[in-house]
Amino acid sequence: MPSRSDLGDLVLPLFVTLEQFYCGAIRHVQVNTKELNKAGYCLLQETFEVYVPRGAPDGHRVTFAGKVTTGDVVFVLQEMIHPLWSRQGSHLFVKQNITLRQAGQKQTRCWSLSRLYTDSMLYGCSCLA
């Protein structure tokens, strides 16, 4: 739901996949705005090219200065839930069920980029190739 900040900025959430945060991405987003002219308000539709920087944190803000009559258009990047991976800061985590026997063993698992790549192929991330 779009919101206006105290300064009149148009603040919009933009939901981004974990792969797009990891790889970086460019998203094209159409926004409907109202512009005040002599006849009153008229509706405008503008397309913004939003750059998602590689490794950006959840909540990262992308600002387009002066794009609406009352101020800026601000996109707040929000991480979508991934079916396998979760992220805390710059760390990736995976939840995995293990047997009681596996729980009694000391085991180190290193999830390399190749594993992330294999899993991401299922979800359409091609930047890891």
XYZ file of C-alpha atoms in Angstrom:
129
model
C 0.000 0.000 0.000
C 1.563 3.323 -1.058
C 2.110 5.841 1.685
C 3.125 9.474 1.898
C 5.855 10.525 4.274
C 5.687 13.763 6.256
C 7.582 15.538 3.463
C 5.121 14.444 0.799
C 7.225 11.640 -0.641
C 5.481 8.674 -2.231
C 6.876 5.603 -0.435
C 6.220 2.225 -2.083
C 7.247 -1.298 -1.060
C 9.012 -3.334 -3.726
C 9.153 -7.068 -3.048
C 12.438 -8.619 -4.157
C 13.519 -12.266 -4.239
C 16.590 -13.490 -2.371
C 18.221 -14.231 -5.727
C 17.649 -10.640 -6.887
C 19.250 -9.334 -3.690
C 22.166 -11.745 -4.133
C 22.736 -11.165 -7.853
C 21.514 -7.602 -8.216
C 18.662 -6.820 -10.579
C 16.828 -4.150 -12.493
C 13.070 -4.017 -11.942
C 10.643 -1.997 -14.054
C 7.787 -0.744 -11.890
C 4.731 1.187 -13.080
C 3.375 3.762 -10.650
C 0.124 5.706 -10.919
C 0.384 9.250 -9.560
C -1.764 12.360 -9.496
C -0.414 15.635 -10.820
C -1.979 18.987 -10.120
C -2.496 21.208 -13.147
C -4.815 24.110 -14.088
C -7.778 21.792 -14.619
C -7.271 20.017 -11.296
C -5.693 16.623 -10.828
C -4.820 14.341 -13.701
C -3.679 10.742 -13.381
C -0.264 9.836 -14.715
C 1.362 6.456 -15.139
C 5.134 6.407 -15.024
C 7.544 3.492 -15.281
C 10.559 3.521 -12.984
C 13.706 1.495 -13.560
C 14.639 0.401 -10.038
C 18.192 -0.876 -9.594
C 18.537 -3.516 -6.875
C 22.224 -3.417 -5.885
C 23.995 -6.745 -5.407
C 24.012 -7.606 -1.691
C 21.604 -4.819 -0.703
C 20.057 -5.219 2.747
C 16.372 -5.786 3.380
C 14.745 -2.356 3.718
C 17.176 -0.657 1.299
C 15.647 2.535 -0.124
C 15.879 3.605 -3.777
C 14.870 7.246 -4.287
C 13.806 9.085 -7.428
C 14.064 12.765 -6.497
C 11.294 15.161 -7.521
C 9.279 12.626 -9.500
C 5.923 13.587 -7.961
C 4.484 17.045 -7.366
C 4.849 16.803 -3.597
C 8.314 15.217 -3.418
C 10.207 12.053 -4.234
C 9.237 8.519 -5.182
C 10.914 6.103 -2.754
C 10.956 2.326 -3.226
C 11.670 0.285 -0.078
C 13.097 -3.115 -1.019
C 11.499 -5.929 0.969
C 12.809 -9.468 0.873
C 10.332 -12.139 -0.181
C 10.307 -15.412 1.736
C 12.454 -18.039 0.023
C 11.315 -21.691 0.255
C 14.788 -22.955 1.248
C 17.153 -20.142 2.247
C 16.903 -17.334 4.771
C 19.232 -14.393 5.241
C 20.409 -12.605 8.355
C 22.701 -9.738 7.445
C 25.243 -11.126 4.997
C 24.786 -14.748 6.120
C 22.664 -17.382 4.369
C 20.939 -20.089 6.395
C 19.087 -23.247 5.458
C 16.727 -25.214 7.682
C 17.092 -28.959 7.276
C 15.534 -31.924 9.041
C 18.056 -34.471 10.290
C 17.765 -37.872 11.912
C 18.635 -38.570 15.538
C 21.749 -40.447 14.365
C 22.899 -37.432 12.331
C 22.304 -35.194 15.354
C 24.784 -37.240 17.393
C 27.566 -36.811 14.845
C 29.819 -33.854 14.365
C 29.251 -32.728 10.827
C 30.265 -29.570 9.058
C 28.381 -28.555 5.977
C 29.652 -25.875 3.701
C 26.989 -24.706 1.288
C 29.029 -23.430 -1.604
C 27.959 -21.160 -4.410
C 27.511 -24.240 -6.586
C 24.851 -25.563 -4.175
C 23.174 -22.174 -4.068
C 23.347 -22.157 -7.854
C 21.774 -25.631 -8.094
C 18.933 -24.669 -5.753
C 18.494 -21.278 -7.396
C 18.081 -22.849 -10.835
C 14.741 -24.075 -9.556
C 13.736 -20.492 -8.803
C 15.074 -18.754 -11.906
C 18.339 -17.148 -10.768
C 20.879 -17.279 -13.567
C 23.545 -14.886 -12.235
C 25.510 -17.639 -10.520
C 26.398 -19.472 -13.729
